[in-house]
mmCIF file of C-alpha atoms and ligand atoms in Angstrom:
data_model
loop_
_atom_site.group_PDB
_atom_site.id
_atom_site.type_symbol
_atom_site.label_atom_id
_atom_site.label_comp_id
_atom_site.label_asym_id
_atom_site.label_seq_id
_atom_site.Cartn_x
_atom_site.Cartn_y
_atom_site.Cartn_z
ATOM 1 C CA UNK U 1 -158.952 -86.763 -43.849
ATOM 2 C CA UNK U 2 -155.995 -86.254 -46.170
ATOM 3 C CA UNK U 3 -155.331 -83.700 -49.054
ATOM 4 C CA UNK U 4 -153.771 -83.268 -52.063
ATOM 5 C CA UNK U 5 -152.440 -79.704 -53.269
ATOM 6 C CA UNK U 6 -153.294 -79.371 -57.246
ATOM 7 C CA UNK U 7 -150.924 -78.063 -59.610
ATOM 8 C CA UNK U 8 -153.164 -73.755 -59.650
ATOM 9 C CA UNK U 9 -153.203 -74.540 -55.370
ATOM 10 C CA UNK U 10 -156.702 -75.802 -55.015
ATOM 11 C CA UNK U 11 -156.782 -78.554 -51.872
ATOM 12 C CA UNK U 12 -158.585 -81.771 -52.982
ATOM 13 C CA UNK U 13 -159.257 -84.684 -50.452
ATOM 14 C CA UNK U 14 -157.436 -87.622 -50.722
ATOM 15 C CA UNK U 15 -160.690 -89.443 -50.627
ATOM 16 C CA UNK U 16 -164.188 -89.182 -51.327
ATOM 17 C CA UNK U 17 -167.784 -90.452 -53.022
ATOM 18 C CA UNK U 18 -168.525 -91.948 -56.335
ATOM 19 C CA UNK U 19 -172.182 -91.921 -57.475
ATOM 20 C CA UNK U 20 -171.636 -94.026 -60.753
ATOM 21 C CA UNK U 21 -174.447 -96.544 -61.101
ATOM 22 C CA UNK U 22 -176.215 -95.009 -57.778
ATOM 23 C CA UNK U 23 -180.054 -94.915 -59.290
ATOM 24 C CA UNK U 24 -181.103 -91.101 -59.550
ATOM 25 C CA UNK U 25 -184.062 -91.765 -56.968
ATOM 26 C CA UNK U 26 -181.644 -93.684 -54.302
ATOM 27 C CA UNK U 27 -178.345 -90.980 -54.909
ATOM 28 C CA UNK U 28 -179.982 -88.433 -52.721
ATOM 29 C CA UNK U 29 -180.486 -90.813 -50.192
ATOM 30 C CA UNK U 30 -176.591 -91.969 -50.519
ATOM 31 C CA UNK U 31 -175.209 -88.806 -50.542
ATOM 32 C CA UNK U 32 -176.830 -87.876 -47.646
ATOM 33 C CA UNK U 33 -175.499 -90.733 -46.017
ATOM 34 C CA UNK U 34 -172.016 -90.131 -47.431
ATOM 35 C CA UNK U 35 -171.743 -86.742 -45.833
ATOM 36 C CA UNK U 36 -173.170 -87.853 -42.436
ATOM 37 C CA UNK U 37 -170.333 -90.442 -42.235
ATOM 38 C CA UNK U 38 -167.507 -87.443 -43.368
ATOM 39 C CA UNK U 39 -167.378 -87.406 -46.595
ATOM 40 C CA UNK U 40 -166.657 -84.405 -48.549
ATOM 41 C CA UNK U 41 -165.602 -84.707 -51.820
ATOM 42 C CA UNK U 42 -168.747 -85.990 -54.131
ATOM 43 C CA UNK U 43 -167.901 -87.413 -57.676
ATOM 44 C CA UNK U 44 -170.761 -86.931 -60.086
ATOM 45 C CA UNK U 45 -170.858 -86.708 -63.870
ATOM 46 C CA UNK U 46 -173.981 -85.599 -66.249
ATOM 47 C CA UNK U 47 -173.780 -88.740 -67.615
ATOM 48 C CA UNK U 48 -174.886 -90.722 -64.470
ATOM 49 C CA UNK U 49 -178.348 -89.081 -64.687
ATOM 50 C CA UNK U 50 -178.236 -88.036 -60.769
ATOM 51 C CA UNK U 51 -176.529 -84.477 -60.833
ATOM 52 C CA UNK U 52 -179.984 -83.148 -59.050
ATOM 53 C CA UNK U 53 -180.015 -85.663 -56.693
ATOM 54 C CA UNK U 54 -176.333 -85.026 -55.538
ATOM 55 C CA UNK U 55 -177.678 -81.075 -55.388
ATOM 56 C CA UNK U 56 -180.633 -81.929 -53.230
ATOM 57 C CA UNK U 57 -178.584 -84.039 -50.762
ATOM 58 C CA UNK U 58 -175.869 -81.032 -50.444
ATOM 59 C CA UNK U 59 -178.563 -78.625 -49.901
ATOM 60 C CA UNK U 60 -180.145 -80.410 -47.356
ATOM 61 C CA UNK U 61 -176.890 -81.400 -45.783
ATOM 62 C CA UNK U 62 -176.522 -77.895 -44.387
ATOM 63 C CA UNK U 63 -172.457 -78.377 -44.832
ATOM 64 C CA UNK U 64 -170.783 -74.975 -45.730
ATOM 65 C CA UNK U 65 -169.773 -74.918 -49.696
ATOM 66 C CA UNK U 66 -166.416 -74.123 -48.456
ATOM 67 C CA UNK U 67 -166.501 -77.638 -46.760
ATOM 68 C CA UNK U 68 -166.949 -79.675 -49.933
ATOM 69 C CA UNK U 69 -165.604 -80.627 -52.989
ATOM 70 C CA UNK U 70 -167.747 -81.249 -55.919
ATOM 71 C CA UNK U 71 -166.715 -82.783 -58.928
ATOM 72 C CA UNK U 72 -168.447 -83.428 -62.271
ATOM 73 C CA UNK U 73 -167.601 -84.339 -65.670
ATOM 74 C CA UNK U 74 -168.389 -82.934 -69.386
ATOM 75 C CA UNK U 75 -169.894 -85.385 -71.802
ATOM 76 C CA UNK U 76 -169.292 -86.013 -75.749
ATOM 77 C CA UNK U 77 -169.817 -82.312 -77.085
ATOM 78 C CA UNK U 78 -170.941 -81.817 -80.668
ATOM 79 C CA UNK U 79 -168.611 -79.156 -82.637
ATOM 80 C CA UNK U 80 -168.901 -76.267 -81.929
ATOM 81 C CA UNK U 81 -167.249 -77.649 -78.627
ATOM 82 C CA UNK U 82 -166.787 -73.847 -77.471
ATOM 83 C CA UNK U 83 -170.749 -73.217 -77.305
ATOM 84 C CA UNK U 84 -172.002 -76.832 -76.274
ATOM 85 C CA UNK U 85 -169.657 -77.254 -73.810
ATOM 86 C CA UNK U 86 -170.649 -73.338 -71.833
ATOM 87 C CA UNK U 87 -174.007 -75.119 -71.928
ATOM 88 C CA UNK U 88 -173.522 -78.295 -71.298
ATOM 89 C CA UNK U 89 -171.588 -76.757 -67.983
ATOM 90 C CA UNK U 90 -174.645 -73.923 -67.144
ATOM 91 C CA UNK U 91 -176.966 -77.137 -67.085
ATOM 92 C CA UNK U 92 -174.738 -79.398 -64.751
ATOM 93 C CA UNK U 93 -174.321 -76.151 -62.216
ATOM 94 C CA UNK U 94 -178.475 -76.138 -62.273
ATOM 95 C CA UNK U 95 -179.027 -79.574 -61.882
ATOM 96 C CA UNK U 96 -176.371 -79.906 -59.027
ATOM 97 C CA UNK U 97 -177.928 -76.032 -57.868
ATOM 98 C CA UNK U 98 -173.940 -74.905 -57.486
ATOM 99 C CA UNK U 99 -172.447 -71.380 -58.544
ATOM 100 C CA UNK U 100 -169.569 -73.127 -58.530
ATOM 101 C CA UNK U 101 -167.586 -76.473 -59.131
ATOM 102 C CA UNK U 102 -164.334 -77.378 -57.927
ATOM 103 C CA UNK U 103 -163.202 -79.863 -60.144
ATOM 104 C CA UNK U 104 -164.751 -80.302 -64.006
ATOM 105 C CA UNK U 105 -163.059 -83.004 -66.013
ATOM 106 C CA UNK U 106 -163.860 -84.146 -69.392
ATOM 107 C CA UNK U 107 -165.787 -87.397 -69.147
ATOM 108 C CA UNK U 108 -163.935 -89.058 -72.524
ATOM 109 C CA UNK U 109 -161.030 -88.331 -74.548
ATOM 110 C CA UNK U 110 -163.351 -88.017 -78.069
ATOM 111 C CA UNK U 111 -164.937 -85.596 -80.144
ATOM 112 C CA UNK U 112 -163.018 -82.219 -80.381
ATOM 113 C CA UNK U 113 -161.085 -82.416 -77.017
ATOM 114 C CA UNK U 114 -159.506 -78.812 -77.358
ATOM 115 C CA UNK U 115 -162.072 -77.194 -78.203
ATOM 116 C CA UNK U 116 -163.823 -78.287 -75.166
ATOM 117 C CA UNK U 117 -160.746 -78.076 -73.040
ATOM 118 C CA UNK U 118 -160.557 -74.191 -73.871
ATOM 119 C CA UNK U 119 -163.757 -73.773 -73.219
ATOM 120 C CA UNK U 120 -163.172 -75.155 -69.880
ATOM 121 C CA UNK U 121 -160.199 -72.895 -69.380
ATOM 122 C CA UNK U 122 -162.777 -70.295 -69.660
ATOM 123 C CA UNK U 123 -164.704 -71.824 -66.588
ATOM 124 C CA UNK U 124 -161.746 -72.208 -64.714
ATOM 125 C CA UNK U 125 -160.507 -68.092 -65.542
ATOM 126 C CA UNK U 126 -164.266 -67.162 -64.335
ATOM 127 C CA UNK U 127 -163.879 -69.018 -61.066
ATOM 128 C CA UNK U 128 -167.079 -71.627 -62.434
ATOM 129 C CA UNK U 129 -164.935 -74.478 -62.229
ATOM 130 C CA UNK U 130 -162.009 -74.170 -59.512
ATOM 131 C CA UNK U 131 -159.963 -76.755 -61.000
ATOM 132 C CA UNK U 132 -160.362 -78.578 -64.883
ATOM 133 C CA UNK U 133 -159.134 -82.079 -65.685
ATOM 134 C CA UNK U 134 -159.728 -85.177 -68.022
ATOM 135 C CA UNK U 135 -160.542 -88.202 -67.012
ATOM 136 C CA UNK U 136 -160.004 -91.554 -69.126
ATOM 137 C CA UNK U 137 -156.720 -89.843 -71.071
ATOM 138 C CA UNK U 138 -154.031 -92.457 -72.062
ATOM 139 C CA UNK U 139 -150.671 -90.903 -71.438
ATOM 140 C CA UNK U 140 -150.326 -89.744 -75.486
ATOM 141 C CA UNK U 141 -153.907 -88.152 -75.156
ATOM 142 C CA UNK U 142 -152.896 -86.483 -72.200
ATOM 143 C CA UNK U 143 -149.548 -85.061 -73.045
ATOM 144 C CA UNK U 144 -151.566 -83.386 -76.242
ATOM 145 C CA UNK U 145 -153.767 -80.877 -74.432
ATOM 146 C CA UNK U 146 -151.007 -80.109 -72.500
ATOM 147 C CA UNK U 147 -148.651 -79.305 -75.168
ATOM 148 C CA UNK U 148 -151.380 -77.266 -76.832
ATOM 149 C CA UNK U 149 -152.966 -75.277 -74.082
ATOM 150 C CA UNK U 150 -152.094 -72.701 -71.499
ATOM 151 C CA UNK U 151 -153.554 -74.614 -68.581
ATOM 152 C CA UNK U 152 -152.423 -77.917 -67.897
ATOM 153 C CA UNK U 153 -155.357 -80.585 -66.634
ATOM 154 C CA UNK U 154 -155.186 -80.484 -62.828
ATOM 155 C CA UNK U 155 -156.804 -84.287 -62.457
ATOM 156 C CA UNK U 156 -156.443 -87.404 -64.750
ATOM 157 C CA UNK U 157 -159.401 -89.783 -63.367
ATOM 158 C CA UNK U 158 -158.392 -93.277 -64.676
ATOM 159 C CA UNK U 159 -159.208 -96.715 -63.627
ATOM 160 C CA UNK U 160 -156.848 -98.165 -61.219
ATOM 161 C CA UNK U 161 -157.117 -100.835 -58.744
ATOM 162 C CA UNK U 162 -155.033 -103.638 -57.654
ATOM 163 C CA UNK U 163 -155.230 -105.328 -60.996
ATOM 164 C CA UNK U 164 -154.406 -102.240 -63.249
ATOM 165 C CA UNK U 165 -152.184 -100.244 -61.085
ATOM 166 C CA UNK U 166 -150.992 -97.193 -63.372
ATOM 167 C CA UNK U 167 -147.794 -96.836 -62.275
ATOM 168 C CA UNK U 168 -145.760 -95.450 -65.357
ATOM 169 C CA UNK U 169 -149.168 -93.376 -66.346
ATOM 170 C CA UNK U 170 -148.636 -92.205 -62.422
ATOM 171 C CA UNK U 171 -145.050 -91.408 -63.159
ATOM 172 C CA UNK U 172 -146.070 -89.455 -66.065
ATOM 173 C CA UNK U 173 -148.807 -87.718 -64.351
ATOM 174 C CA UNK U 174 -146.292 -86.708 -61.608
ATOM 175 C CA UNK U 175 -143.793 -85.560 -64.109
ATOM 176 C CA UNK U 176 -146.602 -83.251 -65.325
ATOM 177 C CA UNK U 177 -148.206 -81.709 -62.506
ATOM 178 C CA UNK U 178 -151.370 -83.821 -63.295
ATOM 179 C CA UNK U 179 -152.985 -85.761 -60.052
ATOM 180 C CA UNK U 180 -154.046 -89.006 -60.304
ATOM 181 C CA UNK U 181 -157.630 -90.010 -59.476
ATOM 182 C CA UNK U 182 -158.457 -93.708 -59.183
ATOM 183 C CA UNK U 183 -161.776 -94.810 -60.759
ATOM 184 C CA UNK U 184 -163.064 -98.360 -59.791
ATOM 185 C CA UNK U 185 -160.713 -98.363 -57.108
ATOM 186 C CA UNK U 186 -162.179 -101.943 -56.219
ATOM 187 C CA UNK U 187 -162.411 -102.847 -59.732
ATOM 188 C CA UNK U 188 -166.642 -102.663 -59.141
ATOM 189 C CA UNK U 189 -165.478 -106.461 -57.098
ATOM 190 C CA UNK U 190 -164.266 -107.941 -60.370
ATOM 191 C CA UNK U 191 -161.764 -110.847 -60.563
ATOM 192 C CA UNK U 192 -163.005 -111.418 -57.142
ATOM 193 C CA UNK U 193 -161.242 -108.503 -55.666
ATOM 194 C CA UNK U 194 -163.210 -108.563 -52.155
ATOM 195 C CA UNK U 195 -161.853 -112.358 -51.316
ATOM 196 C CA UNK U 196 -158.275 -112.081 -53.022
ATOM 197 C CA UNK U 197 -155.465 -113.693 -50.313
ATOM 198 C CA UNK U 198 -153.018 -111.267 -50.844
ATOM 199 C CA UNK U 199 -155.229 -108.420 -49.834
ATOM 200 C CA UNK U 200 -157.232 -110.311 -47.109
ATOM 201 C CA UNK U 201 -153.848 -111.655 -45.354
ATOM 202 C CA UNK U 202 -152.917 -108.102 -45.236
ATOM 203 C CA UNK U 203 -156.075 -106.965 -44.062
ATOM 204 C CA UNK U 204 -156.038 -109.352 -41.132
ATOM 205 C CA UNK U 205 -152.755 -108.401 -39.903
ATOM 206 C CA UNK U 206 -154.139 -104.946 -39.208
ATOM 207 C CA UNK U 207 -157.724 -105.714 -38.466
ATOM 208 C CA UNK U 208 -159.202 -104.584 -41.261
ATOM 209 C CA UNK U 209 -160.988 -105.217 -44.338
ATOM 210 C CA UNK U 210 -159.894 -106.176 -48.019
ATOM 211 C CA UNK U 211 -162.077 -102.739 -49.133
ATOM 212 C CA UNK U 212 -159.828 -101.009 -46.452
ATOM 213 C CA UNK U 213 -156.715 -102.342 -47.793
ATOM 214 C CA UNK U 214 -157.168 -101.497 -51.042
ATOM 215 C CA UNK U 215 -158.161 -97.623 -50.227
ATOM 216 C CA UNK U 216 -155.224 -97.576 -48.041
ATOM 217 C CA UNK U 217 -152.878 -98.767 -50.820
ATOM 218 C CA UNK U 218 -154.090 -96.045 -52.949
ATOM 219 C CA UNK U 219 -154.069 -92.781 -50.687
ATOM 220 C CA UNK U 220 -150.415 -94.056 -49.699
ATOM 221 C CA UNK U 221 -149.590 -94.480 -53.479
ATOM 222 C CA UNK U 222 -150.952 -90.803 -53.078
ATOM 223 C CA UNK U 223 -153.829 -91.514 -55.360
ATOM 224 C CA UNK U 224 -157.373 -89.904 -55.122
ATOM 225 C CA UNK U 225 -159.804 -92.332 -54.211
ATOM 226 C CA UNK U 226 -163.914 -92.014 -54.922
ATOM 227 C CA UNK U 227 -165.337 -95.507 -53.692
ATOM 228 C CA UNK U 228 -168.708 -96.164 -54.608
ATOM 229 C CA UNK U 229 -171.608 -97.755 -52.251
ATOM 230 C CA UNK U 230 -174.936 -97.708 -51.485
ATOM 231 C CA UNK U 231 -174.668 -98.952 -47.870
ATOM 232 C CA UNK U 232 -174.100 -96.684 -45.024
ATOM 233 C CA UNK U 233 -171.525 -99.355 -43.115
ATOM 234 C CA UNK U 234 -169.576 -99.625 -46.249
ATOM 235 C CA UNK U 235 -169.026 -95.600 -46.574
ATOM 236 C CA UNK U 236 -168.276 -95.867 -42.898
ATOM 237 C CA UNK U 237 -165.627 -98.787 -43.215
ATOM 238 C CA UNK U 238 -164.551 -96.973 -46.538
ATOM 239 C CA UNK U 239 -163.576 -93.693 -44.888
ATOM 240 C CA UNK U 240 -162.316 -95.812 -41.451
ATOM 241 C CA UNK U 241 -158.423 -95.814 -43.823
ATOM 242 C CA UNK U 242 -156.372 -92.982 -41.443
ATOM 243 C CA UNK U 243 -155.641 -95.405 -38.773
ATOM 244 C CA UNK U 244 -153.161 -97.866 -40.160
ATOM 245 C CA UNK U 245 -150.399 -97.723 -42.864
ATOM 246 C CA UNK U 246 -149.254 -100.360 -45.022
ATOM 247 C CA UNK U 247 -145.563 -101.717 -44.405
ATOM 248 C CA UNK U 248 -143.128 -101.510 -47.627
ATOM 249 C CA UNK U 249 -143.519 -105.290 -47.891
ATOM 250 C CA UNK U 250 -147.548 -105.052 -47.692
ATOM 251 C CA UNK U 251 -147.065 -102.412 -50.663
ATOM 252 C CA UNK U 252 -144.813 -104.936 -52.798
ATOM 253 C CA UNK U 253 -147.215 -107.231 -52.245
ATOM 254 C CA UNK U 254 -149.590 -105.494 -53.561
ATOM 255 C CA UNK U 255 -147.713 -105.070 -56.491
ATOM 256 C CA UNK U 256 -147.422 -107.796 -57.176
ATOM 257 C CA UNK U 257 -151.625 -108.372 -58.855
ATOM 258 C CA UNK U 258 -151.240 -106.275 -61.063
ATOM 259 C CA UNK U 259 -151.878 -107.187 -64.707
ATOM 260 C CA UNK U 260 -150.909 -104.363 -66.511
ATOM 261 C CA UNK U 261 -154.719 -104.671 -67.885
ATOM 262 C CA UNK U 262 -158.061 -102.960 -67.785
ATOM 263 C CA UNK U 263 -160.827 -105.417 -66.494
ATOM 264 C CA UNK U 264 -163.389 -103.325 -68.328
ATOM 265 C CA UNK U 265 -161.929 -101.768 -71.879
ATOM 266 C CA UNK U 266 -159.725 -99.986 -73.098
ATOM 267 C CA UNK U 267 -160.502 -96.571 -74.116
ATOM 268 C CA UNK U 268 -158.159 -97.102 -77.655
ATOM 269 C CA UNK U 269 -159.915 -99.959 -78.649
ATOM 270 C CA UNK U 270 -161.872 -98.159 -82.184
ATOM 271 C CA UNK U 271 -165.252 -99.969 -81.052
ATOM 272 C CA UNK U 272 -164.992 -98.102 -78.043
ATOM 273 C CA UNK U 273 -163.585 -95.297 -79.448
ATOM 274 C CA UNK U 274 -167.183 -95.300 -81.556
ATOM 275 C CA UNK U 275 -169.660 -96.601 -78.809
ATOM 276 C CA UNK U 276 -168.987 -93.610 -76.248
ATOM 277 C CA UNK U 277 -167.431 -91.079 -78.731
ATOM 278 C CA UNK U 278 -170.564 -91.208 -80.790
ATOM 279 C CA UNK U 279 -172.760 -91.384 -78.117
ATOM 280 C CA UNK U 280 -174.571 -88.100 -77.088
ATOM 281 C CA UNK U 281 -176.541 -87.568 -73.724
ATOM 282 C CA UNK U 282 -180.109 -85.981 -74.367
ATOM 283 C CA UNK U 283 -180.651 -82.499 -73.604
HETATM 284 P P1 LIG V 1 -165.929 -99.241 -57.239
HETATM 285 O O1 LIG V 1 -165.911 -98.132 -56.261
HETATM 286 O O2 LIG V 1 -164.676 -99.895 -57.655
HETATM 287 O O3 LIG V 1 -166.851 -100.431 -56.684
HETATM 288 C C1 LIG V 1 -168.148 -100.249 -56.277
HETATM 289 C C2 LIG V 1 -168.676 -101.638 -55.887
HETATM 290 O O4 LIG V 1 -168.041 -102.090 -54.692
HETATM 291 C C3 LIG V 1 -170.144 -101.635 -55.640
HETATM 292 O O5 LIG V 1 -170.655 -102.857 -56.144
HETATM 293 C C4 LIG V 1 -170.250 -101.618 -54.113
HETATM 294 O O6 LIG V 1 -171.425 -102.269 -53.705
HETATM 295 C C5 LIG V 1 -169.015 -102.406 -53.717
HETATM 296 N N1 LIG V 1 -168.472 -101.989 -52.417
HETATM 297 C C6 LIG V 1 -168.243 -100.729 -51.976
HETATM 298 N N2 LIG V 1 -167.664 -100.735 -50.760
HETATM 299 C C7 LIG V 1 -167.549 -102.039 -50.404
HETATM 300 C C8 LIG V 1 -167.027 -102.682 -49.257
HETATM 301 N N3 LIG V 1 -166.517 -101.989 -48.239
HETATM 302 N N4 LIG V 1 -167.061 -104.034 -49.219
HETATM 303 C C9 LIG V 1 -167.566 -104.760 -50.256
HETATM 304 N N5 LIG V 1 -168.071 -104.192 -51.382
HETATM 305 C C10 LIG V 1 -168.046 -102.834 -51.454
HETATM 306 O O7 LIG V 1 -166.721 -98.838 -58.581
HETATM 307 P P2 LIG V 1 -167.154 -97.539 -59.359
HETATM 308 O O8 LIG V 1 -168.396 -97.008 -58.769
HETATM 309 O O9 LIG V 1 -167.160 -97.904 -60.807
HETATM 310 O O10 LIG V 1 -165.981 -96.482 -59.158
HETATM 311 C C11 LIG V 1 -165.983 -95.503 -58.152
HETATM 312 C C12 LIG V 1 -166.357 -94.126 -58.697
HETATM 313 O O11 LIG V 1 -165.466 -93.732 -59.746
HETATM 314 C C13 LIG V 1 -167.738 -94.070 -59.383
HETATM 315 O O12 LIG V 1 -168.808 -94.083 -58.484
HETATM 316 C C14 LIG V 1 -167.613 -92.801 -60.186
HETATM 317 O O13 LIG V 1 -167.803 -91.657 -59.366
HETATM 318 C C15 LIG V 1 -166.164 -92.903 -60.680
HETATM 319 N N6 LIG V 1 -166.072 -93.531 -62.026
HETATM 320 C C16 LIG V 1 -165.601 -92.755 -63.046
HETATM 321 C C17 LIG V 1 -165.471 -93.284 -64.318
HETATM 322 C C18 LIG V 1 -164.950 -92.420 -65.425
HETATM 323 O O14 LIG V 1 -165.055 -92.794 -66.599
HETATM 324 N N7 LIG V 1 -164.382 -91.264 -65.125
HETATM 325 C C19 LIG V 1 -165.820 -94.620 -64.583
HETATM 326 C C20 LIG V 1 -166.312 -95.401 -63.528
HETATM 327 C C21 LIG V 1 -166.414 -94.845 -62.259
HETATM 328 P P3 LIG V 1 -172.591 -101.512 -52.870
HETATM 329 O O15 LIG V 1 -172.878 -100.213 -53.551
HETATM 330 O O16 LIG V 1 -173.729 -102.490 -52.900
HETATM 331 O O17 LIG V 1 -172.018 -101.340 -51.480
#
């Protein structure tokens, strides 16, 4: 494994699990499976509905705390941010049966963003959550909270992939002190990502895989990686990345899909902005 160094010191790996869309009775089943093959960094949210399920499998898993890294996320809080977001964060640590996190990030960039960011600061002063971040913040949103806040987001989880590679945002991010963290690293196999020539020609010149490619184009564009399966050979081939290295003409290749587009919204479209900024999880 590989790790990144966050901008207060805490060590992230470079790569790790995403539970998105895993069903809350088959996630405990995944996770387990996820850790068997060696991975330690989980990526959960209380919006995917499976926070106790990632708990169970860590508990079971007998790994040291120490050993892993546990992310979740903060949904849509109602004013007073302050209050609803302490709770919001007291329920996640139950469900996921944690004293601690390492890495909270704010799911969305709606509702009253600072008032749940300070709240998180809070967390992150008390040692609840080792490291705070945002996920889904445009570079404008993301240059706000840090202009208008002590602590400056450690993470900015965004959707990248080979057809929406971030590479100003990343520029921006690196100018900050903010790590990038790839969501949909595989674009969830849109715009047939799995069979695209580019990535399979590459692939076959170092005997692996178009998923493999992909990851390894994003740890060596030093961007956090959480790929997402259900399958216990895919988490194996999706960790199997620390054996080859893409050449400087594999990466320009690469480079050369993007479309400067999301394939699933964007986050500043107003319908959007209303759909998930006015949505609220239950209780
Ligand atoms: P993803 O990782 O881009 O793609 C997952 C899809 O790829 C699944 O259909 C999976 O199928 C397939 N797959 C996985 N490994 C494969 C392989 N080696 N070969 C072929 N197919 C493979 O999608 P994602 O889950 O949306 O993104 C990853 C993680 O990012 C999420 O789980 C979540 O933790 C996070 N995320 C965050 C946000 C946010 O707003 N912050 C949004 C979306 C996602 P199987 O499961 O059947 O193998």
């Amino acid at each position: 494994m590989e790790y990144v160094t966050l901008n207060n010191g805490v060590v992230m790996p470079i790569l790790g699990f995403g539970v998105y869309q895993i069903p809350p009775e088959d996630t405990e089943r995944a996770v387990t499976e996820a850790l068997a093959a060696g991975y330690r960094l989980l990526d959960t949210a209380a919006a995917y509905g499976n926070e106790e399920a990632v708990g169970r499998a860590i508990k079971t898993s007998g790994i040291p705390r120490a050993d892993l890294f546990v992310t979740t996320k903060l949904w849509v809080q109602d004013a007073p941010a302050r209050d609803n977001t302490r709770r919001a964060f007291e329920t996640s640590l139950a469900r996921l049966g944690l004293d601690h996190v390492d890495l909270y990030l704010i799911h969305q960039p709606y509702g009253d963003v600072h008032g749940q960011w300070h709240a998180m600061e809070s967390l992150n002063r008390e040692g609840l959550a080792k490291a705070i971040g945002v996920a889904n913040f445009h570079p404008d949103r993301l240059v706000d909270p840090i202009v208008n806040n002590e602590i400056t987001p450690a993470v900015n989880q965004i959707e990248t992939h080979p057809f929406f590679q971030r590479t100003a945002d990343q520029d921006l991010m690196r100018e900050r002190g903010v790590q990038i963290q790839s969501w949909g690293g595989f674009a969830e196999g849109r715009n047939d990502l799995f069979t695209t020539p580019v990535l399979r020609d590459i692939g076959l010149a170092h005997g692996k895989s178009v998923a493999q490619v992909v990851l390894r184009w994003l740890i060596q564009r030093g961007v956090v990686a959480i790929p997402k399966s259900v399958r216990a050979e895919r988490m194996a081939e999706n960790i199997d990345i620390f054996d080859f290295e893409l050449t400087d003409d594999q990466m320009a290749a690469v480079a050369t899909l993007d479309t400067g587009s999301s394939l699933f919204f964007d986050h500043r479209d107003p319908a959007m902005v209303e759909r998930l900024g006015g949505h609220r999880l239950d209780a």
